[in-house]
mmCIF file of C-alpha atoms in Angstrom:
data_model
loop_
_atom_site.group_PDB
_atom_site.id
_atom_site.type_symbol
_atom_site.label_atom_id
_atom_site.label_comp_id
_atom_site.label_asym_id
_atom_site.label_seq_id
_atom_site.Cartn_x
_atom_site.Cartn_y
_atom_site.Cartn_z
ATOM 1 C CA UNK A 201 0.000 0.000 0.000
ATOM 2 C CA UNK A 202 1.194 3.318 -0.769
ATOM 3 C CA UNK A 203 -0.724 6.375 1.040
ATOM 4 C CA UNK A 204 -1.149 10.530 0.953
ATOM 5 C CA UNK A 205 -3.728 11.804 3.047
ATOM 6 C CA UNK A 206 -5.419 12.522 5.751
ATOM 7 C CA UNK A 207 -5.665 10.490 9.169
ATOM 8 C CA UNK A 208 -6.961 10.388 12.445
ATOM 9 C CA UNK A 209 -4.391 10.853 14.689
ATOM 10 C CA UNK A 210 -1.146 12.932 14.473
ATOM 11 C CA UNK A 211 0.710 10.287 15.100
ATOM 12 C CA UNK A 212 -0.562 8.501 11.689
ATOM 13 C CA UNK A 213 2.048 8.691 8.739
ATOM 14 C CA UNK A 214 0.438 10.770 6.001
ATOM 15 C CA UNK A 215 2.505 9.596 3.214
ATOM 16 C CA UNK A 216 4.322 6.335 2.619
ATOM 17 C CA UNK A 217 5.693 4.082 -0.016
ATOM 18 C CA UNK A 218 4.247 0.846 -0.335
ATOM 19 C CA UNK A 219 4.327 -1.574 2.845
ATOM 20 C CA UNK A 220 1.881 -4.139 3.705
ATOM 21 C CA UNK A 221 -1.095 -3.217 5.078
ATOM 22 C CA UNK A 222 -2.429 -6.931 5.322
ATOM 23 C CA UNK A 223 -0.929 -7.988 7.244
ATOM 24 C CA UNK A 224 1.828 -6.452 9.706
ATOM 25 C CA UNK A 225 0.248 -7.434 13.013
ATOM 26 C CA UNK A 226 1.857 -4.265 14.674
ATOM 27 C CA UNK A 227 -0.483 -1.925 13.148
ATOM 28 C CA UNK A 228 -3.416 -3.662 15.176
ATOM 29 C CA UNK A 229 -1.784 -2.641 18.016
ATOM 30 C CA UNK A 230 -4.431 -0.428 20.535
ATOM 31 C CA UNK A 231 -3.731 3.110 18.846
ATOM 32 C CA UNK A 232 -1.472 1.922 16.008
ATOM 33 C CA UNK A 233 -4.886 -0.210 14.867
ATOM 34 C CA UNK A 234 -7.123 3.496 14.435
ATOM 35 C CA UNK A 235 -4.460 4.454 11.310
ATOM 36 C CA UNK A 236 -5.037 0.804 9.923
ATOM 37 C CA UNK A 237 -9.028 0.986 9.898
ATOM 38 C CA UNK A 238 -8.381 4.479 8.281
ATOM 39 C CA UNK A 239 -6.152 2.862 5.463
ATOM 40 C CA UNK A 240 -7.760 -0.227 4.899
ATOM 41 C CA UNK A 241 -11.461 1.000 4.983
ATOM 42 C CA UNK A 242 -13.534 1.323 1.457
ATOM 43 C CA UNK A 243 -15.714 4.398 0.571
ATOM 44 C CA UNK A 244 -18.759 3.459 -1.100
ATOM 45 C CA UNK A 245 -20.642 5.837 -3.719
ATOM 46 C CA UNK A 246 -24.556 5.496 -3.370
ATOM 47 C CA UNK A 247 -25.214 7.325 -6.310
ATOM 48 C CA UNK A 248 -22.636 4.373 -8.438
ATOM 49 C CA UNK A 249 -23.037 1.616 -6.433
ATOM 50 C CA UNK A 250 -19.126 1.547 -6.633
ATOM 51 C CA UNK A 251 -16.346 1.074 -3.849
ATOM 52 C CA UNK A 252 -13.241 2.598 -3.660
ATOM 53 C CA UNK A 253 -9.789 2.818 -1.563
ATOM 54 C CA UNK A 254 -10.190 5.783 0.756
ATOM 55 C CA UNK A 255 -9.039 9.235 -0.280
ATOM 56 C CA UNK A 256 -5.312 9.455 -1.131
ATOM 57 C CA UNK A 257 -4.813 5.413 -0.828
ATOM 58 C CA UNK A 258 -3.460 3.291 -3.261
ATOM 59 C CA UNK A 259 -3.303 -0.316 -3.044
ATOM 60 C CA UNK A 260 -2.025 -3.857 -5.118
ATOM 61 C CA UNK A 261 -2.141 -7.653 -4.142
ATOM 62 C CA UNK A 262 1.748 -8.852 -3.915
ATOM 63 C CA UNK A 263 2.652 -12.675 -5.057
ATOM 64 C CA UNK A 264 -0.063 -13.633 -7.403
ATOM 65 C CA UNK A 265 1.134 -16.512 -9.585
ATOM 66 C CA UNK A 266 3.736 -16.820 -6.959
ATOM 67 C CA UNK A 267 3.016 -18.881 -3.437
ATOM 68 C CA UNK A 268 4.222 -15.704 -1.122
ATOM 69 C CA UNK A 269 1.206 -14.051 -0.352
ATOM 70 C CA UNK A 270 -0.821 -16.976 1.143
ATOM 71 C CA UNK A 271 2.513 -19.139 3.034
ATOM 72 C CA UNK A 272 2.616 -16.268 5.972
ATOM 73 C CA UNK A 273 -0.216 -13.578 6.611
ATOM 74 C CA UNK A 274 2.378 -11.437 8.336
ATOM 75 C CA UNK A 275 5.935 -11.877 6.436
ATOM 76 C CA UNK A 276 7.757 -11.451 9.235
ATOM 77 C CA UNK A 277 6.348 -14.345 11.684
ATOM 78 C CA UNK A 278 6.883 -16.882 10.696
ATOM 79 C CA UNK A 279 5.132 -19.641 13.452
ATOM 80 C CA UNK A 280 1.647 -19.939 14.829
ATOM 81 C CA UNK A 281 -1.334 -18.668 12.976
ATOM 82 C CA UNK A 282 0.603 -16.499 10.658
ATOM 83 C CA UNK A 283 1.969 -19.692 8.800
ATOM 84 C CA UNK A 284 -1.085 -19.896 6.317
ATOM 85 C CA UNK A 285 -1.122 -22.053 4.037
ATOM 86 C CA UNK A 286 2.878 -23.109 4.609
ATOM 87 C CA UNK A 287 2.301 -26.310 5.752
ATOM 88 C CA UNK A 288 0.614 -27.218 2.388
ATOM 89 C CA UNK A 289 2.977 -25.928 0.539
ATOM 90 C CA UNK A 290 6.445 -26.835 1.982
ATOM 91 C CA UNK A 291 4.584 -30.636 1.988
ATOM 92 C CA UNK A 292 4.271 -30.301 -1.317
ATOM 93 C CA UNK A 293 7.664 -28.679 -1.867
ATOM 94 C CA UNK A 294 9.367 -32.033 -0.090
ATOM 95 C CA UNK A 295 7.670 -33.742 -2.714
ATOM 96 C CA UNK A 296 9.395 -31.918 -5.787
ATOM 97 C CA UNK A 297 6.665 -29.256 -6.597
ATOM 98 C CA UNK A 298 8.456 -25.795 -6.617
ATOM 99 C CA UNK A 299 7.302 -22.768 -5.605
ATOM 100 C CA UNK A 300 5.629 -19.647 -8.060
ATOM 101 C CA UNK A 301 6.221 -23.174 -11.289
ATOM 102 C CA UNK A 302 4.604 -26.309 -10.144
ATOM 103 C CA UNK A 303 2.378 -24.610 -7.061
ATOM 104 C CA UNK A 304 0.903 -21.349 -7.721
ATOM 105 C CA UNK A 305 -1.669 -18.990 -5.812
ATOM 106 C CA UNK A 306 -4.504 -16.786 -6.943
ATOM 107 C CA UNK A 307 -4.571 -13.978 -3.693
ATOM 108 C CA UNK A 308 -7.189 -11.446 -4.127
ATOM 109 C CA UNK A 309 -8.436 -8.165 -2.323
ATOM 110 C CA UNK A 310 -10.170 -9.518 0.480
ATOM 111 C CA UNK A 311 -12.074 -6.404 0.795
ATOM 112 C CA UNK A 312 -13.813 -6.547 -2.613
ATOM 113 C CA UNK A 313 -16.817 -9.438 -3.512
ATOM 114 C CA UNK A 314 -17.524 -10.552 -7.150
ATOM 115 C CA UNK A 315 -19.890 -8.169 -7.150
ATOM 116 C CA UNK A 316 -17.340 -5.409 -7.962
ATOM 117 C CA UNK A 317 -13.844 -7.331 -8.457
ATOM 118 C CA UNK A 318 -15.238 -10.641 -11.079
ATOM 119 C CA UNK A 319 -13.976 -9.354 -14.377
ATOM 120 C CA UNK A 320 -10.549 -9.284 -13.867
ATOM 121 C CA UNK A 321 -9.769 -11.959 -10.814
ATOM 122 C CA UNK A 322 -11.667 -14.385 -12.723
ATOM 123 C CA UNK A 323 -10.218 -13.779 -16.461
ATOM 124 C CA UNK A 324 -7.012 -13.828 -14.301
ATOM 125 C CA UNK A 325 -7.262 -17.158 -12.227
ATOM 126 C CA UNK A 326 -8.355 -19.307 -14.707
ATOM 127 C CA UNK A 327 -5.896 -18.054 -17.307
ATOM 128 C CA UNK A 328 -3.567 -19.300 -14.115
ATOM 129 C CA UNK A 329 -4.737 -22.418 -14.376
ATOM 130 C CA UNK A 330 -4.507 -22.968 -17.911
ATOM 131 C CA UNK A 331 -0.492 -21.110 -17.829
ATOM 132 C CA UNK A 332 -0.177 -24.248 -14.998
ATOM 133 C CA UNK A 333 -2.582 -27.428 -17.144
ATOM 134 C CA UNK A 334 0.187 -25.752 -20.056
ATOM 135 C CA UNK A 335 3.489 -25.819 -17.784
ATOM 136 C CA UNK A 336 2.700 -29.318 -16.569
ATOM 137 C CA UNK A 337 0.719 -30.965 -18.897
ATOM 138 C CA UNK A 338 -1.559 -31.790 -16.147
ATOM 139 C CA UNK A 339 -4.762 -30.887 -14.966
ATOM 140 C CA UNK A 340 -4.999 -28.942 -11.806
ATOM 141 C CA UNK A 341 -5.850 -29.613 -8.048
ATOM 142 C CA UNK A 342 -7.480 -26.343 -7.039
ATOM 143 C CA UNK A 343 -7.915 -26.258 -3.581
ATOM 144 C CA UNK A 344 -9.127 -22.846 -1.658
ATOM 145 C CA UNK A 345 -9.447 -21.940 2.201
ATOM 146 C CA UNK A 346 -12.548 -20.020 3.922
ATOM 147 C CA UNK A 347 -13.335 -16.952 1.099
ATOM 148 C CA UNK A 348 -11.026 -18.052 -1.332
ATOM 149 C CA UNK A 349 -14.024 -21.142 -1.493
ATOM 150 C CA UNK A 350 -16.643 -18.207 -2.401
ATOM 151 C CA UNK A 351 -14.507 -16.982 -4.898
ATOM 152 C CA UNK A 352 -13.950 -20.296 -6.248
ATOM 153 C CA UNK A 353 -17.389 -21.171 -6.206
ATOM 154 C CA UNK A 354 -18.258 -18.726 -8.321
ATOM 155 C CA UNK A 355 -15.273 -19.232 -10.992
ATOM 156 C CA UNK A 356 -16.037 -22.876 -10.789
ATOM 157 C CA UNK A 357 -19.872 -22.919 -10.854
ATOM 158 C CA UNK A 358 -20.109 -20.454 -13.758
ATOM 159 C CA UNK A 359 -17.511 -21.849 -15.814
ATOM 160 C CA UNK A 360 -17.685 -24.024 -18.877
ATOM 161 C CA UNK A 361 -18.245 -27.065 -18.430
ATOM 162 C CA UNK A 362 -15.583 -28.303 -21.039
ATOM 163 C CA UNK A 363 -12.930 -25.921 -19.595
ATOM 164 C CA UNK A 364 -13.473 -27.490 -15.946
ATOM 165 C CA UNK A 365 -12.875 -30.996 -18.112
ATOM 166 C CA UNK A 366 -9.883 -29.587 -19.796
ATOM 167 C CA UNK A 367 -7.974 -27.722 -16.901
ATOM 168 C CA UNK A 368 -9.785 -28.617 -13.854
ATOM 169 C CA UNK A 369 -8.925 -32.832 -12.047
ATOM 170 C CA UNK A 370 -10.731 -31.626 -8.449
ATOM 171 C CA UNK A 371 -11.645 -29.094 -6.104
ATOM 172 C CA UNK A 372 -11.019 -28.665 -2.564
ATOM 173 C CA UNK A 373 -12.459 -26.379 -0.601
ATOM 174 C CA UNK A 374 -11.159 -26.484 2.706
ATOM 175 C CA UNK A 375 -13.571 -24.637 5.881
ATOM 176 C CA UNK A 376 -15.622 -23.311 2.773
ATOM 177 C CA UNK A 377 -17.345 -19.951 3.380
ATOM 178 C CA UNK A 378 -20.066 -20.351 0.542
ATOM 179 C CA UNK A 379 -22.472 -20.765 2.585
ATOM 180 C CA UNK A 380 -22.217 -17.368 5.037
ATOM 181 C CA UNK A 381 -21.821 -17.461 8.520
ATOM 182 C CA UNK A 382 -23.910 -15.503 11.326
ATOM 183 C CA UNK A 383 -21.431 -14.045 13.136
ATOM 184 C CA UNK A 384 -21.443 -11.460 9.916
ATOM 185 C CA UNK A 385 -24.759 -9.996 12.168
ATOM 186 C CA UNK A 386 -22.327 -9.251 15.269
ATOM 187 C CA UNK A 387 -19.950 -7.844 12.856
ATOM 188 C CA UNK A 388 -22.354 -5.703 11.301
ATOM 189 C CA UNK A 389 -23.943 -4.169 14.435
ATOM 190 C CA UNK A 390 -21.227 -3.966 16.780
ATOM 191 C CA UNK A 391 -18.201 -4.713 15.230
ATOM 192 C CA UNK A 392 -15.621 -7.651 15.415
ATOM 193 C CA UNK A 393 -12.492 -6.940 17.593
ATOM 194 C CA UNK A 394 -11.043 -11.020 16.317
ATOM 195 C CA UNK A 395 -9.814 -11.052 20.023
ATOM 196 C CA UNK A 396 -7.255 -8.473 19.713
ATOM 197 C CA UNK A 397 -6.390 -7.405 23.033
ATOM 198 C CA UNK A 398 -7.063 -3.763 24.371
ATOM 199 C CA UNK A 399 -9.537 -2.935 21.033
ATOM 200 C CA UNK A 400 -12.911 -2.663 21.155
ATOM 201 C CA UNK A 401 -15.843 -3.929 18.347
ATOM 202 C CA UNK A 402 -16.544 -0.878 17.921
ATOM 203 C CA UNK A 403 -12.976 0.711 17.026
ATOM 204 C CA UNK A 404 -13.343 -1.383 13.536
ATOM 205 C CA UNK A 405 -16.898 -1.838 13.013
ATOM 206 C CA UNK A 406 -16.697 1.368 10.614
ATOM 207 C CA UNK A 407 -13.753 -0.345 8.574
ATOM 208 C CA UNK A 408 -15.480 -3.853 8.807
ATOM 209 C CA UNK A 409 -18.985 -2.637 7.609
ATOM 210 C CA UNK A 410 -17.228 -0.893 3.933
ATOM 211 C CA UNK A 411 -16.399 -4.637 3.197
ATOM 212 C CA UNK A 412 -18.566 -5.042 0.130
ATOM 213 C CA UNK A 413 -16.884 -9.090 0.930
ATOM 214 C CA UNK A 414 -18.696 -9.122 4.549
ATOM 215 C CA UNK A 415 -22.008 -8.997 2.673
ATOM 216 C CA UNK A 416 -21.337 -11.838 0.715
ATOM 217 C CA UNK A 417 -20.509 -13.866 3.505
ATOM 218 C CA UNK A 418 -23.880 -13.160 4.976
ATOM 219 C CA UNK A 419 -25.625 -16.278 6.084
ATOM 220 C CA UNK A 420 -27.282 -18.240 2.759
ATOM 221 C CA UNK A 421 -31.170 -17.495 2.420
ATOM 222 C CA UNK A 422 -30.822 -21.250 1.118
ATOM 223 C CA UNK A 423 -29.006 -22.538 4.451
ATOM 224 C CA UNK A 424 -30.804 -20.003 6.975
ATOM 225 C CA UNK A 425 -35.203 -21.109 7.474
ATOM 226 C CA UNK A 426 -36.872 -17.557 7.029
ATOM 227 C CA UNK A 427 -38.309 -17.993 10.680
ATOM 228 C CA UNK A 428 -34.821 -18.596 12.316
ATOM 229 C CA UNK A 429 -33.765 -15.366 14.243
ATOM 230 C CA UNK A 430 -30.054 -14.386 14.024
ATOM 231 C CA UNK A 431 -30.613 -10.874 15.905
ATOM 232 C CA UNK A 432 -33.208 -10.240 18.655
ATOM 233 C CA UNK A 433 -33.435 -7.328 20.377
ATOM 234 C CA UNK A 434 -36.653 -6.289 22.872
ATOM 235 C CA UNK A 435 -38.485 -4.406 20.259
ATOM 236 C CA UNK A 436 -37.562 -6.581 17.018
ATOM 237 C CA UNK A 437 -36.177 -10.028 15.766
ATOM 238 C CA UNK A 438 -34.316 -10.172 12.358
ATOM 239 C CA UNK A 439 -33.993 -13.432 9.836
ATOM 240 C CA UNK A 440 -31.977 -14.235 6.737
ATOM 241 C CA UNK A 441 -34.948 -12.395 5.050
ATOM 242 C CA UNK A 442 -34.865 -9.047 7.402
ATOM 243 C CA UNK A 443 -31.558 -8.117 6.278
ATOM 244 C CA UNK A 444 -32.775 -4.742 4.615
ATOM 245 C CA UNK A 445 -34.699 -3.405 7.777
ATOM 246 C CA UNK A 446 -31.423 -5.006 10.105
ATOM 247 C CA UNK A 447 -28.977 -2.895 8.337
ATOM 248 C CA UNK A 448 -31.531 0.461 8.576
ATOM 249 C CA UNK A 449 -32.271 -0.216 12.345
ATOM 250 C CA UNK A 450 -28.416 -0.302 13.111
ATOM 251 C CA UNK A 451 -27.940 2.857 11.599
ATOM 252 C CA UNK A 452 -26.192 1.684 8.519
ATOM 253 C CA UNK A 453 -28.633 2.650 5.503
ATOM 254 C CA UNK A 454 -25.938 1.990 3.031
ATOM 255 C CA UNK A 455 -25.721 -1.783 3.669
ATOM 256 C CA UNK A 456 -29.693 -2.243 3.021
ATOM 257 C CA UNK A 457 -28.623 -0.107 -0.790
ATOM 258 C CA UNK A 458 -25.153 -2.344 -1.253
ATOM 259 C CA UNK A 459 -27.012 -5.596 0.111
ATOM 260 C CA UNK A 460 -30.155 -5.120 -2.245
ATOM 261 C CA UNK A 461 -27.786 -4.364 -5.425
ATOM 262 C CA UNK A 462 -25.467 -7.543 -4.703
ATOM 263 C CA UNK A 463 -27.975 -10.092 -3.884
ATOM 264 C CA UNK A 464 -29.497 -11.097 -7.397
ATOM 265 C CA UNK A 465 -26.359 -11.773 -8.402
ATOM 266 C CA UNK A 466 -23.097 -13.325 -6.255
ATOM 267 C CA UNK A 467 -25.371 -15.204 -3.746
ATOM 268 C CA UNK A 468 -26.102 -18.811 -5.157
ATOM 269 C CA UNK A 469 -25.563 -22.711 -4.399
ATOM 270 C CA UNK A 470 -25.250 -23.756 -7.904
ATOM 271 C CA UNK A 471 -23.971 -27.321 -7.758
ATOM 272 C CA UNK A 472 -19.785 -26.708 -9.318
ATOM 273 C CA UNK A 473 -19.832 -29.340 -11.722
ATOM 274 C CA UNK A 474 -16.275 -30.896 -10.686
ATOM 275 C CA UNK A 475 -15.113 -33.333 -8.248
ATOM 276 C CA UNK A 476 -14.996 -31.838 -5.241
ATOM 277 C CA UNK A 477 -13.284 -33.004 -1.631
ATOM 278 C CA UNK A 478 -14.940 -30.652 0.978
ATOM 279 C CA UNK A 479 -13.025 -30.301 4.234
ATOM 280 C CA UNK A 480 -13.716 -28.966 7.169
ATOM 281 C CA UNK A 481 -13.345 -28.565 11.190
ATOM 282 C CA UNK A 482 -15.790 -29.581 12.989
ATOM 283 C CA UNK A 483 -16.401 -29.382 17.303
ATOM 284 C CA UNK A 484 -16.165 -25.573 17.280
ATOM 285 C CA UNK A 485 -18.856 -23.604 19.014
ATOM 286 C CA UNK A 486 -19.596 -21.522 16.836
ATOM 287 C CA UNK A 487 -21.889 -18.338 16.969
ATOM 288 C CA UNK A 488 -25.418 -19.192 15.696
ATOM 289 C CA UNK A 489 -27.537 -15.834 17.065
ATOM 290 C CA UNK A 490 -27.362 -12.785 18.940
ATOM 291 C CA UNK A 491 -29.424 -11.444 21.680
ATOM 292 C CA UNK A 492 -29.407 -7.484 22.690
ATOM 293 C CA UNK A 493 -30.510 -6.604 26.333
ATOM 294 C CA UNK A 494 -31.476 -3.021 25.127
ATOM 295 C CA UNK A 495 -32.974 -1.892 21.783
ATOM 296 C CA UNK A 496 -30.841 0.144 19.707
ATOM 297 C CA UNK A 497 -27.622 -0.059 21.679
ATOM 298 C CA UNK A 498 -25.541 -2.261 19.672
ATOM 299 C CA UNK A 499 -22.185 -1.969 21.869
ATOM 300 C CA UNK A 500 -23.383 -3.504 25.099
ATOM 301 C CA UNK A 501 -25.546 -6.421 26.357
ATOM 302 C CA UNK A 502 -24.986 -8.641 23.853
ATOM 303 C CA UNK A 503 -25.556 -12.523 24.622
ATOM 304 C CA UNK A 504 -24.276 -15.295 22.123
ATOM 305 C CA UNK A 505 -25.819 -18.673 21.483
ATOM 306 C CA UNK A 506 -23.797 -21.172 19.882
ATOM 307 C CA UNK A 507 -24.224 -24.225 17.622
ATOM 308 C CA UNK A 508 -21.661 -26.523 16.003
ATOM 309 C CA UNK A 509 -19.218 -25.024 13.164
ATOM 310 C CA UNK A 510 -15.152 -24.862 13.289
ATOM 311 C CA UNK A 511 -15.653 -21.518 15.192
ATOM 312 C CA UNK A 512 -16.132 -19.065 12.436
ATOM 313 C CA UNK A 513 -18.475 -20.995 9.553
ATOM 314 C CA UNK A 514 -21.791 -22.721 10.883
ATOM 315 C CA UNK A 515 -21.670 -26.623 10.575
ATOM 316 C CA UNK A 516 -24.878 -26.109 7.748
ATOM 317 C CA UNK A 517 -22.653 -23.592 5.918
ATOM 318 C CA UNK A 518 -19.680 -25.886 5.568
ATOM 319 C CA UNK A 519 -21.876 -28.582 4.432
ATOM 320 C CA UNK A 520 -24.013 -26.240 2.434
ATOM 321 C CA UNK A 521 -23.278 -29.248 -0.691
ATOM 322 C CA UNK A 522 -25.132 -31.526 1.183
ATOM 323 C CA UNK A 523 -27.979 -29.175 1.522
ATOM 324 C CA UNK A 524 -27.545 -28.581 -1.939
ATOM 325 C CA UNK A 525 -27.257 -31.948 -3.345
ATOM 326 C CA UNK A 526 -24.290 -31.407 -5.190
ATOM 327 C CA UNK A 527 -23.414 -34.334 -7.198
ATOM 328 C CA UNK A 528 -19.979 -35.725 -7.065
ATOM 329 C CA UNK A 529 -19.268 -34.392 -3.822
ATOM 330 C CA UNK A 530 -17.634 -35.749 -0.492
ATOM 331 C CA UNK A 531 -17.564 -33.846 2.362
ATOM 332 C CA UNK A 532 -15.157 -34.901 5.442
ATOM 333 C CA UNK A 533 -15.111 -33.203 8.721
ATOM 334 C CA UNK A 534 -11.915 -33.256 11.033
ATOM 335 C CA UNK A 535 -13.229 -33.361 14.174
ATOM 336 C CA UNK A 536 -11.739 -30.810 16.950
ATOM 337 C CA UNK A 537 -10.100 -28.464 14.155
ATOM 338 C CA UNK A 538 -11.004 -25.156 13.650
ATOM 339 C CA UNK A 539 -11.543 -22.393 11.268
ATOM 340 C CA UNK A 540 -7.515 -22.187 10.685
ATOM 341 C CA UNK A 541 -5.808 -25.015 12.428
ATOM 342 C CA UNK A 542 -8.028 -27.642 9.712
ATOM 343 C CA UNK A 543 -5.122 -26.277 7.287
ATOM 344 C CA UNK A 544 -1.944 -27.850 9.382
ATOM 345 C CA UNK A 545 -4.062 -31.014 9.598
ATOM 346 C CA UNK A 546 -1.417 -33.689 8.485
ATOM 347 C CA UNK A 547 -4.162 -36.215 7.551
ATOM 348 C CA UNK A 548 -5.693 -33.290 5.674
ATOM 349 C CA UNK A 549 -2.214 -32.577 4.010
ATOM 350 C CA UNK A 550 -1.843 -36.489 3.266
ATOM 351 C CA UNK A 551 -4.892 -35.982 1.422
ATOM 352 C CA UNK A 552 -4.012 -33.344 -0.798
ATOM 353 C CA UNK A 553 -0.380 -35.032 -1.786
ATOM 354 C CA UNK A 554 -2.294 -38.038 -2.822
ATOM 355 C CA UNK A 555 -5.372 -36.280 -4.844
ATOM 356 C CA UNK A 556 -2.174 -34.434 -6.886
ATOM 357 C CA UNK A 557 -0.679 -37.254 -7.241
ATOM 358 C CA UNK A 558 -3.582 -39.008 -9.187
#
């Protein structure tokens, strides 16, 4: 990210080269994380339905046809949660596949949904995996992670059905996000802190609500019955089909316009039309609804039931093929994994090596 502008604290730099904005877990420090929400944030035009970097901010996804934006989150940490998707790929590495040839990533702008962003990160990721079916001679194990399985749903479900014979030997989504989750309605009303320490929800919910992505990953009208309350507060309950009024009533007008322009067109279950492995944690509690003690104060009072998920997607979204009937489909759950840890899952990894290797 490069930046000129304005901020919201002195102590914010107002002009920079380009540095990582996503991620560099210093900048979601208590103080440090104000200047981040301010950088990272989209500005959406009513009037063009459009969204935007904010004023004076310029931003580019690193790596893509290369491995190193999705091995570490934060480039400099190299252990814990910040090793992404390394375990996959140094498995596969060991096994003679190299790095940016033989195993390639498609990052995206995790900010952006189809909606906006489909044009060019779709033209671009399957012209990927054509450049790789070319390289190797070989069709292609495409396997995603949480969004990356909304995006790929989408590529996958609308493509051809002779390119996915072509280019395409099976799809894995692992802890798929296709299907939404509910804890979008927390995130939407009060804000998400992701347990960092010493921030409130409300410090990001701003930032998290110009996601035009977070209302994709609302929960699935197909999933969700239209009597089954996600929000209740003492003068109203909200649905999977109350989302308009919801996003009105928590003083966010904008999200009733961006919801009711998106919603004819990137939600959808259609069956892929590939082979596809779905895998998935399992064991999780995992929020389900969300109960407010006093109506129209969305900051305090706010009581969570849970139901079973790998802590971030709902059990029914996960399995949302099986709701679906999606034919030639197998879905495998790992119990006690969650959300991340499912993707340093060795029998999970094991897997993989041996679906390439067919």
């Amino acid at each position: 990210m490069s930046y000129y502008g304005l901020l919201p604290h002195f102590y914010c730099s107002k002009k920079a080269d380009w540095y990582d904005l996503w991620l560099d877990v210093k900048q979601l420090l208590p103080g440090a994380i104000d200047c981040w929400c301010e950088n990272i944030k989209l500005v959406y035009d009513a009037e063009t339905s459009t969204f935007s970097n904010n004023k004076g901010v310029e931003t580019r996804v690193p790596c893509y046809g290369d491995v190193c934006g999705i091995e570490y989150l934060d480039t400099s940490i190299k252990i814990g949660d910040s090793a992404y998707f390394h375990d996959v790929i140094e498995a596969f590495a060991d096994k003679g596949y190299v790095r940016g040839e033989t195993i390639v990533s498609a990052p995206y702008d995790f900010r952006y949904s189809a909606h906006s962003n489909k044009d060019d990160y779709v033209n671009a990721t399957m012209s990927l995996a054509e450049e790789l079916y070319e390289r190797t001679g070989q069709k292609v194990l495409w396997v995603s992670h949480s969004m990356g399985g909304l995006w790929s749903h989408y590529i996958l479900s609308k493509a051809d059905q002779a390119w996915k014979d072509k280019y395409i030997e099976a799809w894995v989504p692992v802890a798929p996000a296709y299907g939404g989750t509910a804890n979008e309605m927390k995130l939407f009303a009060s804000g998400n802190n992701e347990g960092i320490p010493g921030v409130s929800g409300k410090t990001v919910r701003e930032e998290q609500r110009s996601y035009e992505s977070n209302f994709w990953l609302l929960p699935s009208l197909d999933l969700w019955d239209e009597n089954e309350v996600l929000v209740k507060t003492p003068s109203r309950s909200y649905t999977s089909r109350d989302f308009a009024d919801f996003f009105v009533d928590i003083g966010f007008p904008d999200g009733k316009l961006i919801y009711e322009a998106m919603k004819d067109e990137v939600y959808g279950l259609e069956e892929p039309g590939l082979p596809t492995y779905v895998r998935y944690g399992v064991g999780q509690e995992t929020p389900a609804s969300y109960e407010y003690e006093k109506a129209g104060d969305w900051d305090n009072g706010i009581k969570q039931t849970n139901e079973d998920g790998d802590g971030t997607v709902n059990r029914r979204g996960l399995e949302a093929g099986i709701a679906m009937k999606w034919g030639d489909t197998d879905h495998k759950a790992f119990d006690g994994e969650d959300h991340t840890s499912i993707l340093k899952n060795k029998e999970l990894i094991a897997e993989l090596l041996e679906l390439a290797k067919a």
